[in-house]
Amino acid sequence: MKPTPHTPIDRTRKALVFGLAALLTATGASGQSIDADTLRRLQEENAALRRQVAELQGTSQPAAPAATSSTPAARSAQPSPVAPTAGLPPPSEPGVVSLSPFEVSSDRDYGYVKTNSITATRIGARIMDTPLQIQVLSEDFLQDTNMTDIQDVLRYSATSGGDNQMGILQPATGFTPSGAITTRGFPINARLQNSIRRYTVYSLDNVERVELIRGPASVFFGQAFPGGVINYVTKQAEFRTLPTTMTYRWTPDGGNKASIDQNTVLLRDKIAFRNYASWENSGFQRDFEKRQGFTIMPQLNIRVLDRLSVRAELEYTERRDNLAAHAWMWPQGWFDAFANPSVELMNSANINPALTLAERQALYRTRIGGQNVGNWMADVRNAAGDQGLPIWTNANFMQGSTFEALEGNRKFNPHGRDSTTDEEVTNIQVVVDARPFDWLSSRYTWNRAHAYYFERKSQARPNADGRTYNTLVGLTWRYYDVAPEDHIFDNIVSFDLGPTKNKLLFGGIYRKGDNQFGGNSPSPATGAVTGAPTGTNFEGIPGVGNAGAFGLQALRDRNGNLMTALQVFTEYDPTIHPFPAIGRITERQRPVIDRYKPKNTEWYASYQGAFFQDRLNVMAGYREERTYNRQQQLFSNPPWYGSFANMLDVLDPSEYAKYDISESYQRSLLTSQGGDSIQYGATYAITPEINVYAGFSQSYLPNGGFKAIYNETVVRDRATLLGRNPDTEVARIRSQGSDSVLGNEEGTNTEVGIKTQLFDNKIVATVSLFRLERTNRRTDDLAAQADEPLNYDQNGVRTGNILRWFAAEATQRTEGTEAEVIWSPNRNYQLVGSAGYMWTAKTVSDPSVDRNTNVNANAVFNTRLPGAPEYSFNLWNKYSFTDGTLAGFTVGGGLRYRSEIVIAQARDWDASRGGLTAGNYTVFDALLGYNTELWGIPTSFNLNVTNVFDKLHSEGGWNYARGREFVLTTRVSF
């Protein structure tokens, strides 16, 4: 290495750095015995030293300490730069760049401790002063606990339920969030990156922190389910010297991921550039599992003037997955009934008793064979005289396999070869921060995204013979192509009125998009025989299998019979056949089925005030939003695949039949839908380190469309059939509100609690009591449908829903308590703990389920809400050795506990009757790290072991979480 010249400035800088380190060491070693006056003096001297170091380096913030951020122990001890908590003050010294009030940072942050949040208020505000439950997962914590994707971030959160299928599920929409991740018993579909909605790819690449707000916190982020908000905050280009960090991640299953993070100050205090790039080519625990992709994220930060800065960020991500999380859950009774049908089941199925036993059994095998497990269960219920029996039970789950080759084999991947999901994200963001006056700070954000998701997927499911699989179940491909553009305006007015401090945030969002969706359901030839003589159609069959009698590729069954193309896929025998690949029969195409061009207009205002010498902090906010959709549905109509220019025009009803367009669906999109959200609360400082708080928040979701779905042409035809006047009937249903827009559903949260920052942030904790409700949910109005005369034919027989009436009256409720704590008694040790108890998680009302007649009534009203564990407990702690023989080593460990979690409130899963449930697990994780220098380069090695004891468990759905996983991560900084 080239030696560094020792100039007077260098020596002075080193002296200041050592002085700063000594102060930090003294502060950390003093523990809780330090008095308040000494603490204030040390903090003032600390801040002065940082300013002097910054002046010597020509930057706004201190130089990186000798132990770089790649070293966990060093990160824990390193204070973050000072950031203002109110307004954007003018630079007080040359070369000092103040942070925007829209950013989050604090000189009290270190390691796992984060004392400020932006997600709850859209302003960088103290968590202590915010009347909501806020959890911040720091970069250190994410790395130490081996979190890599969105399904991981709830592992160490109280009252949460996970979903291990997140990596293989289609993206979210406003009404159907992707995956079943929950907090406080309700879904989370507000998934943000830098406070802007994210459509797909929720990786933790280049993330500085993840903020989780529980409950309906939609005043600043729009319509959402009441579970809460997850906001990823990425790292940004900084005006200071930061080490370049290179990371390599390896797993024994073939996981390989590398990344580089590099920050450069191009022009002192004026231009900073940062680039993050990652590449991955990983295999995982199950057969065929993989993840391939890369991300590049260059960022530019330009300080145009003291009061004007511009930040630009580009992200391009590609990812291809074949991930499986499914478990064996097929009832053994079904296989047994196929092998040896009982008399009771055959009688229940009305198999002719006059036939011989062999003839009756053959007919019954036909009834329940293949994939017809539902027919078998119907016969079981009829034979038992009990229609409430669940089909998916704990007794049938996680019991291995009937198949010889799969007995106890957890590596089996039911998605098989070529079942992949492809995701692409291009995101461009420009942020302009300005402070035209001392009392006004403004921000304009322009964000243009293009998110593309394509999946080609099938699932192998067993046939009733207990020997073969049908690999074409759910065979389909589909894509989502979404291109939103956001214009966001935020303004903060700060002013004092006497002894009070006040902030008024107001702003708005204009969003437009072009969203396209498509899909298809291909199938192979039904008669082709693999290995048949020349001239027989066998093209397109995957190249798998043994040479046939004619020297061609062939597959045979166990009896030596040649298999047709269809049989290759529907009678796959894992004991003798390779898994058939679906790629050859699912050509990637992009015909448009649906296309939307939505527009959103949103505005919001929020007040924050500090009274009584800042002891009382109040907050109140309001948001109003309106969405307008224009869509033309395209249903398997080849002339429209080209998506020509006028496809979004409003068609005359006379043309609906011509283009096979749903009249009722088209009508529902001619309206605009809107709603509002409110949020208010207060915190009060009992002591400088203990606050009590109370808050209320309310969100909304459009229920979509009108009170009834119908086709006017069909209504008129049915009226004529029944001898009724068509005009009169149309007028009648409209007078009954068929064309009235169904009201919004709402989520409301009421909570009270205590927040602490004890002993100079050594104990940061929140304890809360909450009551959360999801009301006015859209359901079928069964009574109105049953009373509708047009739903019956001329013989008085119910023929289905000519008119499908809806009501917005269903209500769900959770009540409970949560506690979260971060304890750092000294700079070497950090602990994160959380616990939750939800004594209520129930459906209060649902008009679509009659308590007396509906077969699902017991599961709906007498079991807990899905994804709502009654008890949850999480604990993670880490210790970094800095002295003695073990200096440089880090050890950590954690546990995660969930009580039983209901998967679905339906008869087939009825938990009160032994139906399949998730949860009920305790899982342990571990960390072993070593920090050193190799050839003078700071280097760290971390070995993470997730699920140390290889616990077979589900975090929320019926699918498995991953088994024991070893991950070795190496980081070098230079």
Coordinates of N, CA and C in Angstrom, one line a residue, residues 9-25 46 49-50 52-54 56-57 62-67:
I9 N -2.5 18.9 8.8 CA -4.0 18.7 8.8 C -4.3 17.3 9.1
D10 N -3.5 16.3 8.5 CA -3.8 14.9 8.8 C -3.6 14.6 10.3
R11 N -2.5 15.1 10.9 CA -2.3 14.9 12.3 C -3.4 15.5 13.1
T12 N -3.8 16.7 12.8 CA -4.9 17.3 13.6 C -6.2 16.5 13.4
R13 N -6.5 16.0 12.2 CA -7.7 15.2 12.0 C -7.6 14.0 12.8
K14 N -6.5 13.3 12.8 CA -6.3 12.0 13.6 C -6.6 12.3 15.1
A15 N -6.0 13.4 15.6 CA -6.1 13.8 17.0 C -7.6 14.0 17.3
L16 N -8.3 14.7 16.4 CA -9.7 14.9 16.6 C -10.5 13.6 16.6
V17 N -10.2 12.7 15.6 CA -10.9 11.5 15.5 C -10.7 10.6 16.8
F18 N -9.4 10.6 17.2 CA -9.1 9.8 18.4 C -9.8 10.4 19.6
G19 N -9.9 11.7 19.7 CA -10.6 12.4 20.8 C -12.1 12.0 20.7
L20 N -12.6 12.0 19.5 CA -14.0 11.6 19.4 C -14.2 10.2 19.8
A21 N -13.3 9.3 19.4 CA -13.5 7.9 19.8 C -13.4 7.7 21.3
A22 N -12.4 8.5 21.9 CA -12.3 8.4 23.4 C -13.6 8.9 24.1
L23 N -14.2 9.9 23.5 CA -15.5 10.4 24.1 C -16.5 9.3 24.0
L24 N -16.6 8.7 22.8 CA -17.6 7.6 22.6 C -17.4 6.5 23.5
T25 N -16.1 6.1 23.7 CA -15.8 5.0 24.6 C -16.1 5.3 26.0
N46 N -18.8 16.3 21.9 CA -18.9 15.4 20.8 C -19.3 16.1 19.5
L49 N -16.5 18.4 18.2 CA -15.5 17.6 17.5 C -15.9 17.2 16.1
R50 N -17.2 16.8 16.0 CA -17.7 16.4 14.7 C -17.6 17.5 13.7
Q52 N -15.5 20.1 13.8 CA -14.2 20.4 13.4 C -13.6 19.3 12.4
V53 N -14.0 18.1 12.6 CA -13.5 17.0 11.7 C -14.1 17.3 10.3
A54 N -15.4 17.7 10.3 CA -16.1 18.0 9.0 C -15.4 19.2 8.3
L56 N -12.3 20.1 8.5 CA -11.0 19.7 8.0 C -11.1 18.8 6.8
Q57 N -12.1 18.0 6.8 CA -12.3 17.1 5.6 C -13.0 17.8 4.5
P62 N -18.9 13.9 9.5 CA -17.6 13.4 10.0 C -17.1 12.3 9.0
A63 N -15.8 12.1 9.0 CA -15.2 11.0 8.2 C -15.5 9.7 8.9
A64 N -15.4 8.7 8.0 CA -15.7 7.3 8.5 C -14.6 7.0 9.5
P65 N -15.0 6.3 10.6 CA -14.0 6.0 11.6 C -13.1 4.9 11.1
A66 N -12.0 4.6 11.8 CA -11.0 3.7 11.4 C -11.7 2.3 11.1
A67 N -12.6 1.9 11.9 CA -13.3 0.6 11.7 C -14.5 1.0 10.9

